[in-house]
């Protein structure tokens, strides 16, 4: 059976155009800075984000971790939202690789209250670690694809900077934020000293993420990337797909948002626990316990009907729309949820 795979937008496959561009990519040794396709992608990424420079990395996780490593020193403290990817899903990398300590601040659907951020900043004291970085995630994965309000980003950034603290944005899905809000990615990025964003999620490239920032920051980050084993050679084969992701695949994300909205509305009408207002981008988080279902049993019942979705808590399933999911797939998914209820 061909499954309708709503587990994540990381399952997207490269387009035909990407495969052709990859096959024909002009390449060189990128560790020597000699891969023309990588150089083109990095210039494009820097320009789109309004930054001086950018660097290709194999994954979003490496992009975040190289950024944390570049901004901090061992023993520092990093403030981030309590459900953020960098804290929740990166295998303890901040502690293991950079030797820094996390200061998680609980937010509402991923949005931290600036006053809470202010309170979490350490004052100078011989006993305290030094706060050197704030991480913001936009859109927020565990927040159900929530777009950070620009004003929130600006206020937190001002608080951080006035305390001599840098800001890193995990913008794995920054273009989902752009498409949903109409605010260009660079307007969010202007408040961050570095931004990571992914080419391999809704934008459909097979591999890769970018880190953008000042020239000095990216130079230092390149050294850390090399240390972590992320210095790649003829990586232009991957960059060729990334260029298409950035130039041709961004506006298409609206389709994913429309599909997610429709799913949210229909599941709400059926009585599942989802507020359609909360569906801002390509994710729908559904509380199945309100209709008396166990989340893992529900995963299985959906799978039996050809739909893949992951539980992201003991109550909720997360459905992620993406390139390759059609309007017909959405109808089938709605029908499956209906069918399960009527059993
Ligand atoms: C918000 C966020 N940041 C970072 C990542 C990490 O990306 P990767 O899977 O490429 O390491 C993800 C992956 O889903 C994510 O959702």
Short mmCIF file of C-alpha atoms and ligand atoms in Angstrom, two decimals:
data_model
loop_
_atom_site.label_atom_id
_atom_site.label_comp_id
_atom_site.label_asym_id
_atom_site.label_seq_id
_atom_site.Cartn_x
_atom_site.Cartn_y
_atom_site.Cartn_z
CA UNK A 1 0.00 0.00 0.00
CA UNK A 2 1.27 3.50 -0.83
CA UNK A 3 0.93 5.46 2.39
CA UNK A 4 -0.15 9.07 2.74
CA UNK A 5 2.80 10.13 4.84
CA UNK A 6 1.97 12.97 7.20
CA UNK A 7 4.70 12.20 9.75
CA UNK A 8 6.93 15.08 8.69
CA UNK A 9 7.87 17.40 5.84
CA UNK A 10 11.33 15.80 5.96
CA UNK A 11 9.93 12.93 3.85
CA UNK A 12 9.65 15.12 0.74
CA UNK A 13 11.48 13.86 -2.33
CA UNK A 14 13.55 15.93 -4.78
CA UNK A 15 11.75 17.19 -7.87
CA UNK A 16 12.73 16.06 -11.38
CA UNK A 17 14.27 19.48 -11.97
CA UNK A 18 16.42 19.02 -8.84
CA UNK A 19 17.60 15.58 -9.98
CA UNK A 20 18.63 16.99 -13.38
CA UNK A 21 20.41 19.95 -11.79
CA UNK A 22 22.23 17.58 -9.43
CA UNK A 23 23.38 15.37 -12.29
CA UNK A 24 24.73 18.37 -14.19
CA UNK A 25 26.11 20.39 -11.27
CA UNK A 26 29.49 22.03 -11.69
CA UNK A 27 31.55 20.97 -8.67
CA UNK A 28 34.90 21.37 -6.91
CA UNK A 29 36.40 20.81 -3.47
CA UNK A 30 34.31 22.87 -1.09
CA UNK A 31 36.74 22.51 1.82
CA UNK A 32 39.08 24.62 -0.36
CA UNK A 33 36.14 26.94 -1.17
CA UNK A 34 36.31 25.75 -4.79
CA UNK A 35 32.83 24.38 -5.41
CA UNK A 36 31.11 26.93 -7.69
CA UNK A 37 27.62 25.57 -7.04
CA UNK A 38 28.08 25.68 -3.26
CA UNK A 39 29.45 29.22 -3.59
CA UNK A 40 26.39 30.22 -5.61
CA UNK A 41 24.00 28.71 -3.05
CA UNK A 42 25.81 30.36 -0.15
CA UNK A 43 25.68 33.81 -1.82
CA UNK A 44 22.01 33.33 -2.61
CA UNK A 45 21.22 32.28 0.98
CA UNK A 46 23.12 35.25 2.43
CA UNK A 47 21.29 37.63 0.11
CA UNK A 48 17.85 36.19 0.92
CA UNK A 49 18.52 36.50 4.65
CA UNK A 50 20.10 39.96 4.41
CA UNK A 51 23.34 38.68 5.95
CA UNK A 52 26.99 39.09 4.90
CA UNK A 53 27.69 35.39 4.47
CA UNK A 54 26.20 31.91 4.61
CA UNK A 55 27.39 28.32 4.85
CA UNK A 56 25.94 25.01 3.70
CA UNK A 57 25.61 22.27 6.34
CA UNK A 58 24.39 18.69 5.97
CA UNK A 59 21.49 19.03 8.43
CA UNK A 60 19.47 21.46 10.48
CA UNK A 61 20.84 19.89 13.63
CA UNK A 62 24.42 20.54 12.54
CA UNK A 63 23.46 24.09 11.57
CA UNK A 64 22.02 24.79 15.00
CA UNK A 65 24.88 23.12 16.84
CA UNK A 66 27.63 24.79 14.83
CA UNK A 67 25.89 28.09 15.58
CA UNK A 68 25.65 27.36 19.32
CA UNK A 69 29.33 26.35 19.33
CA UNK A 70 30.37 29.51 17.48
CA UNK A 71 28.41 31.85 19.75
CA UNK A 72 29.41 30.35 23.10
CA UNK A 73 32.24 29.11 25.31
CA UNK A 74 32.22 26.08 27.59
CA UNK A 75 30.24 26.67 30.78
CA UNK A 76 28.00 29.37 29.25
CA UNK A 77 24.23 29.26 29.54
CA UNK A 78 21.88 29.36 26.56
CA UNK A 79 18.25 30.47 26.83
CA UNK A 80 15.74 28.71 24.63
CA UNK A 81 12.04 27.88 24.63
CA UNK A 82 11.38 24.73 26.67
CA UNK A 83 9.90 22.78 23.75
CA UNK A 84 12.38 23.99 21.16
CA UNK A 85 14.06 21.60 18.74
CA UNK A 86 17.55 22.58 19.87
CA UNK A 87 16.67 21.49 23.42
CA UNK A 88 14.15 18.72 22.83
CA UNK A 89 15.33 16.86 19.76
CA UNK A 90 19.09 17.32 19.29
CA UNK A 91 20.33 14.45 21.45
CA UNK A 92 21.78 16.71 24.15
CA UNK A 93 24.24 18.09 21.59
CA UNK A 94 24.61 21.53 23.17
CA UNK A 95 25.97 19.93 26.33
CA UNK A 96 27.90 17.18 24.60
CA UNK A 97 29.54 19.25 21.86
CA UNK A 98 29.73 22.82 23.15
CA UNK A 99 29.77 22.16 26.89
CA UNK A 100 27.04 24.71 27.50
CA UNK A 101 24.07 24.55 29.82
CA UNK A 102 20.48 24.98 28.69
CA UNK A 103 18.10 27.42 30.37
CA UNK A 104 14.69 26.39 29.02
CA UNK A 105 11.97 29.04 29.27
CA UNK A 106 8.40 27.71 28.87
CA UNK A 107 6.42 29.56 26.21
CA UNK A 108 2.92 29.43 24.78
CA UNK A 109 2.99 27.34 21.60
CA UNK A 110 6.69 28.14 21.35
CA UNK A 111 6.39 31.86 21.96
CA UNK A 112 8.38 33.05 24.98
CA UNK A 113 7.26 36.02 27.00
CA UNK A 114 10.04 38.62 26.69
CA UNK A 115 9.77 39.31 30.43
CA UNK A 116 10.53 35.63 31.13
CA UNK A 117 13.58 35.86 28.87
CA UNK A 118 14.73 38.96 30.72
CA UNK A 119 14.35 37.20 34.07
CA UNK A 120 16.32 34.18 32.82
CA UNK A 121 19.40 36.26 31.94
CA UNK A 122 22.13 35.76 34.53
CA UNK A 123 23.51 38.71 36.38
CA UNK A 124 27.24 38.93 36.96
CA UNK A 125 27.99 36.72 39.96
CA UNK A 126 30.99 34.51 40.69
CA UNK A 127 28.64 31.51 41.07
CA UNK A 128 26.67 31.92 37.86
CA UNK A 129 27.26 30.75 34.32
CA UNK A 130 27.36 33.52 31.73
CA UNK A 131 24.30 33.86 29.48
CA UNK A 132 25.67 34.28 25.97
CA UNK A 133 22.92 33.17 23.60
CA UNK A 134 19.16 33.16 23.12
CA UNK A 135 17.70 30.70 20.59
CA UNK A 136 14.37 31.43 18.90
CA UNK A 137 12.53 28.87 16.72
CA UNK A 138 10.43 30.11 13.80
CA UNK A 139 8.16 28.43 12.91
CA UNK A 140 7.97 26.46 16.12
CA UNK A 141 7.79 22.72 15.56
CA UNK A 142 6.35 21.53 18.89
CA UNK A 143 4.28 24.72 18.94
CA UNK A 144 2.37 23.18 16.01
CA UNK A 145 4.01 25.25 13.28
CA UNK A 146 3.40 28.52 15.12
CA UNK A 147 4.78 31.65 13.48
CA UNK A 148 6.63 33.83 15.98
CA UNK A 149 5.11 37.32 15.98
CA UNK A 150 7.68 39.76 14.55
CA UNK A 151 7.19 42.08 17.51
CA UNK A 152 8.02 39.22 19.90
CA UNK A 153 11.22 38.45 17.98
CA UNK A 154 12.19 42.14 17.97
CA UNK A 155 11.55 42.63 21.70
CA UNK A 156 13.46 39.50 22.74
CA UNK A 157 16.31 40.44 20.42
CA UNK A 158 16.50 43.95 21.94
CA UNK A 159 16.55 42.49 25.45
CA UNK A 160 19.32 40.05 24.49
CA UNK A 161 21.45 42.60 22.66
CA UNK A 162 21.14 45.22 25.39
CA UNK A 163 22.63 42.57 27.71
CA UNK A 164 25.47 41.71 25.32
CA UNK A 165 23.81 38.40 24.36
CA UNK A 166 23.60 37.05 20.80
CA UNK A 167 20.47 35.64 19.18
CA UNK A 168 20.34 32.54 16.98
CA UNK A 169 17.20 31.74 15.05
CA UNK A 170 16.34 28.13 14.31
CA UNK A 171 14.47 28.95 11.14
CA UNK A 172 14.23 25.37 9.90
CA UNK A 173 10.84 26.45 8.49
CA UNK A 174 11.41 30.20 8.17
CA UNK A 175 9.84 30.19 4.69
CA UNK A 176 6.66 28.73 6.14
CA UNK A 177 6.67 31.76 8.45
CA UNK A 178 7.26 34.03 5.46
CA UNK A 179 4.46 32.54 3.39
CA UNK A 180 1.97 32.50 6.29
CA UNK A 181 2.68 36.01 7.56
CA UNK A 182 3.68 37.81 4.36
CA UNK A 183 6.77 39.01 6.24
CA UNK A 184 9.99 38.33 4.28
CA UNK A 185 12.41 35.93 6.00
CA UNK A 186 15.06 38.65 6.15
CA UNK A 187 12.81 40.79 8.35
CA UNK A 188 12.83 38.04 10.95
CA UNK A 189 16.53 37.40 10.36
CA UNK A 190 17.49 41.06 10.94
CA UNK A 191 16.90 40.51 14.66
CA UNK A 192 19.12 37.42 14.82
CA UNK A 193 22.92 37.30 14.73
CA UNK A 194 22.67 33.95 12.97
CA UNK A 195 19.89 32.03 11.30
CA UNK A 196 19.71 28.38 10.32
CA UNK A 197 17.15 27.27 7.74
CA UNK A 198 16.47 23.96 6.04
CA UNK A 199 16.36 23.18 2.31
CA UNK A 200 15.26 19.61 2.89
CA UNK A 201 11.84 20.01 4.49
CA UNK A 202 8.92 21.66 2.69
CA UNK A 203 11.32 22.98 0.04
CA UNK A 204 12.04 19.38 -1.05
CA UNK A 205 15.81 19.35 -1.48
CA UNK A 206 17.19 15.91 -0.56
CA UNK A 207 19.83 17.10 1.92
CA UNK A 208 21.03 20.29 3.53
CA UNK A 209 20.53 23.41 5.56
CA UNK A 210 22.12 26.84 5.62
CA UNK A 211 23.55 29.03 8.35
CA UNK A 212 23.70 32.76 7.66
CA UNK A 213 25.32 35.55 9.66
CA UNK A 214 28.14 38.08 9.61
CA UNK A 215 31.30 37.34 7.63
CA UNK A 216 33.29 36.92 10.82
CA UNK A 217 30.67 34.58 12.35
CA UNK A 218 30.53 32.37 9.25
CA UNK A 219 34.34 32.18 9.06
CA UNK A 220 34.46 30.90 12.63
CA UNK A 221 31.46 28.62 12.04
CA UNK A 222 33.24 27.05 9.05
CA UNK A 223 36.07 26.01 11.32
CA UNK A 224 33.59 24.43 13.76
CA UNK A 225 31.76 22.72 10.91
CA UNK A 226 35.07 21.20 9.82
CA UNK A 227 35.75 20.03 13.37
CA UNK A 228 32.36 18.33 13.51
CA UNK A 229 33.06 16.49 10.28
CA UNK A 230 30.79 18.65 8.16
CA UNK A 231 33.43 19.79 5.67
CA UNK A 232 32.22 18.22 2.44
CA UNK A 233 33.99 17.98 -0.87
CA UNK A 234 31.97 18.00 -4.14
CA UNK A 235 28.89 19.13 -2.24
CA UNK A 236 27.70 21.18 -5.20
CA UNK A 237 25.70 18.12 -6.20
CA UNK A 238 23.56 18.81 -3.14
CA UNK A 239 23.70 22.59 -3.52
CA UNK A 240 22.26 22.33 -7.04
CA UNK A 241 19.03 21.02 -5.53
CA UNK A 242 19.22 23.66 -2.79
CA UNK A 243 19.31 26.48 -5.34
CA UNK A 244 16.10 25.17 -6.89
CA UNK A 245 14.57 24.82 -3.41
CA UNK A 246 15.23 28.50 -2.71
CA UNK A 247 14.31 29.90 -6.11
CA UNK A 248 11.35 27.74 -7.11
CA UNK A 249 9.79 26.02 -4.09
CA UNK A 250 9.06 28.75 -1.54
CA UNK A 251 5.72 30.12 -2.76
CA UNK A 252 4.38 26.58 -3.18
CA UNK A 253 4.33 26.22 0.62
CA UNK A 254 0.97 28.03 0.58
CA UNK A 255 -0.58 24.84 -0.77
CA UNK A 256 0.65 22.91 2.31
CA UNK A 257 -0.80 25.59 4.58
CA UNK A 258 -4.17 25.41 2.79
CA UNK A 259 -4.19 21.63 3.16
CA UNK A 260 -3.35 21.84 6.86
CA UNK A 261 -6.05 24.45 7.45
CA UNK A 262 -8.68 22.28 5.77
CA UNK A 263 -7.62 19.27 7.85
CA UNK A 264 -7.78 21.36 11.02
CA UNK A 265 -11.27 22.65 10.21
CA UNK A 266 -12.70 19.25 9.30
CA UNK A 267 -11.20 17.45 12.31
CA UNK A 268 -12.54 20.20 14.56
CA UNK A 269 -16.02 19.79 13.06
CA UNK A 270 -15.83 16.05 13.80
CA UNK A 271 -15.08 16.78 17.47
CA UNK A 272 -11.35 16.07 17.55
CA UNK A 273 -9.30 18.38 19.77
CA UNK A 274 -7.95 20.95 17.37
CA UNK A 275 -8.51 24.67 17.13
CA UNK A 276 -8.40 25.60 13.43
CA UNK A 277 -7.16 29.06 14.45
CA UNK A 278 -3.98 27.41 15.72
CA UNK A 279 -3.20 25.97 12.28
CA UNK A 280 -0.99 28.72 10.90
CA UNK A 281 1.36 26.80 8.62
CA UNK A 282 1.83 23.14 7.61
CA UNK A 283 1.16 21.35 10.91
CA UNK A 284 -2.00 20.16 12.62
CA UNK A 285 -1.77 18.97 16.21
CA UNK A 286 -4.83 16.91 17.13
CA UNK A 287 -5.82 15.84 20.64
CA UNK A 288 -7.48 12.47 20.06
CA UNK A 289 -8.23 11.82 23.73
CA UNK A 290 -11.22 14.22 23.60
CA UNK A 291 -13.01 11.71 21.37
CA UNK A 292 -11.99 8.89 23.71
CA UNK A 293 -9.07 7.59 21.67
CA UNK A 294 -5.64 6.48 22.77
CA UNK A 295 -2.99 8.23 20.72
CA UNK A 296 -0.97 5.13 19.89
CA UNK A 297 -4.07 3.11 19.04
CA UNK A 298 -5.08 5.98 16.78
CA UNK A 299 -1.69 5.93 15.04
CA UNK A 300 -2.29 2.27 14.27
CA UNK A 301 -5.89 2.74 13.12
CA UNK A 302 -4.76 5.46 10.74
CA UNK A 303 -1.94 3.28 9.47
CA UNK A 304 -4.44 0.49 8.76
CA UNK A 305 -6.25 3.03 6.55
CA UNK A 306 -3.06 4.06 4.72
CA UNK A 307 -2.23 7.21 6.69
CA UNK A 308 1.03 7.74 8.59
CA UNK A 309 1.08 10.24 11.46
CA UNK A 310 3.23 10.50 14.57
CA UNK A 311 2.17 11.00 18.17
CA UNK A 312 4.02 14.01 19.57
CA UNK A 313 2.68 13.67 23.12
CA UNK A 314 0.55 11.17 25.05
CA UNK A 315 -2.55 12.98 23.79
CA UNK A 316 -1.75 14.47 20.43
CA UNK A 317 -1.00 13.37 16.91
CA UNK A 318 0.91 15.69 14.63
CA UNK A 319 -0.01 15.81 10.95
CA UNK A 320 2.41 17.60 8.63
CA UNK A 321 1.47 18.59 5.08
CA UNK A 322 4.18 18.92 2.46
CA UNK A 323 5.20 18.70 -1.19
CA UNK A 324 3.72 15.53 -2.67
CA UNK A 325 0.57 15.56 -0.54
CA UNK A 326 -2.41 16.24 -2.80
CA UNK A 327 -5.93 17.56 -2.20
CA UNK A 328 -7.11 13.97 -2.75
CA UNK A 329 -4.78 12.76 0.02
CA UNK A 330 -6.30 15.32 2.35
CA UNK A 331 -9.81 14.12 1.51
CA UNK A 332 -8.75 10.53 2.17
CA UNK A 333 -7.22 11.56 5.49
CA UNK A 334 -10.41 13.36 6.53
CA UNK A 335 -12.43 10.27 5.55
CA UNK A 336 -10.13 8.03 7.61
CA UNK A 337 -10.57 10.17 10.73
CA UNK A 338 -14.33 10.11 10.18
CA UNK A 339 -14.36 6.36 9.66
CA UNK A 340 -12.42 5.76 12.89
CA UNK A 341 -14.91 7.89 14.84
CA UNK A 342 -17.94 6.04 13.52
CA UNK A 343 -16.63 2.59 14.36
C1 LIG B 1 12.62 23.35 14.16
C2 LIG B 1 13.64 22.37 13.71
N1 LIG B 1 14.93 22.67 13.82
C3 LIG B 1 15.90 21.84 13.42
C4 LIG B 1 15.58 20.64 12.84
C5 LIG B 1 16.71 19.69 12.46
O1 LIG B 1 16.81 19.45 11.13
P1 LIG B 1 17.53 18.08 10.60
O2 LIG B 1 16.52 17.02 10.72
O3 LIG B 1 17.91 18.44 9.20
O4 LIG B 1 18.72 17.85 11.48
C6 LIG B 1 14.25 20.26 12.67
C7 LIG B 1 13.90 18.97 12.07
O5 LIG B 1 12.77 18.59 11.95
C8 LIG B 1 13.25 21.16 13.14
O6 LIG B 1 11.95 20.85 13.06
#
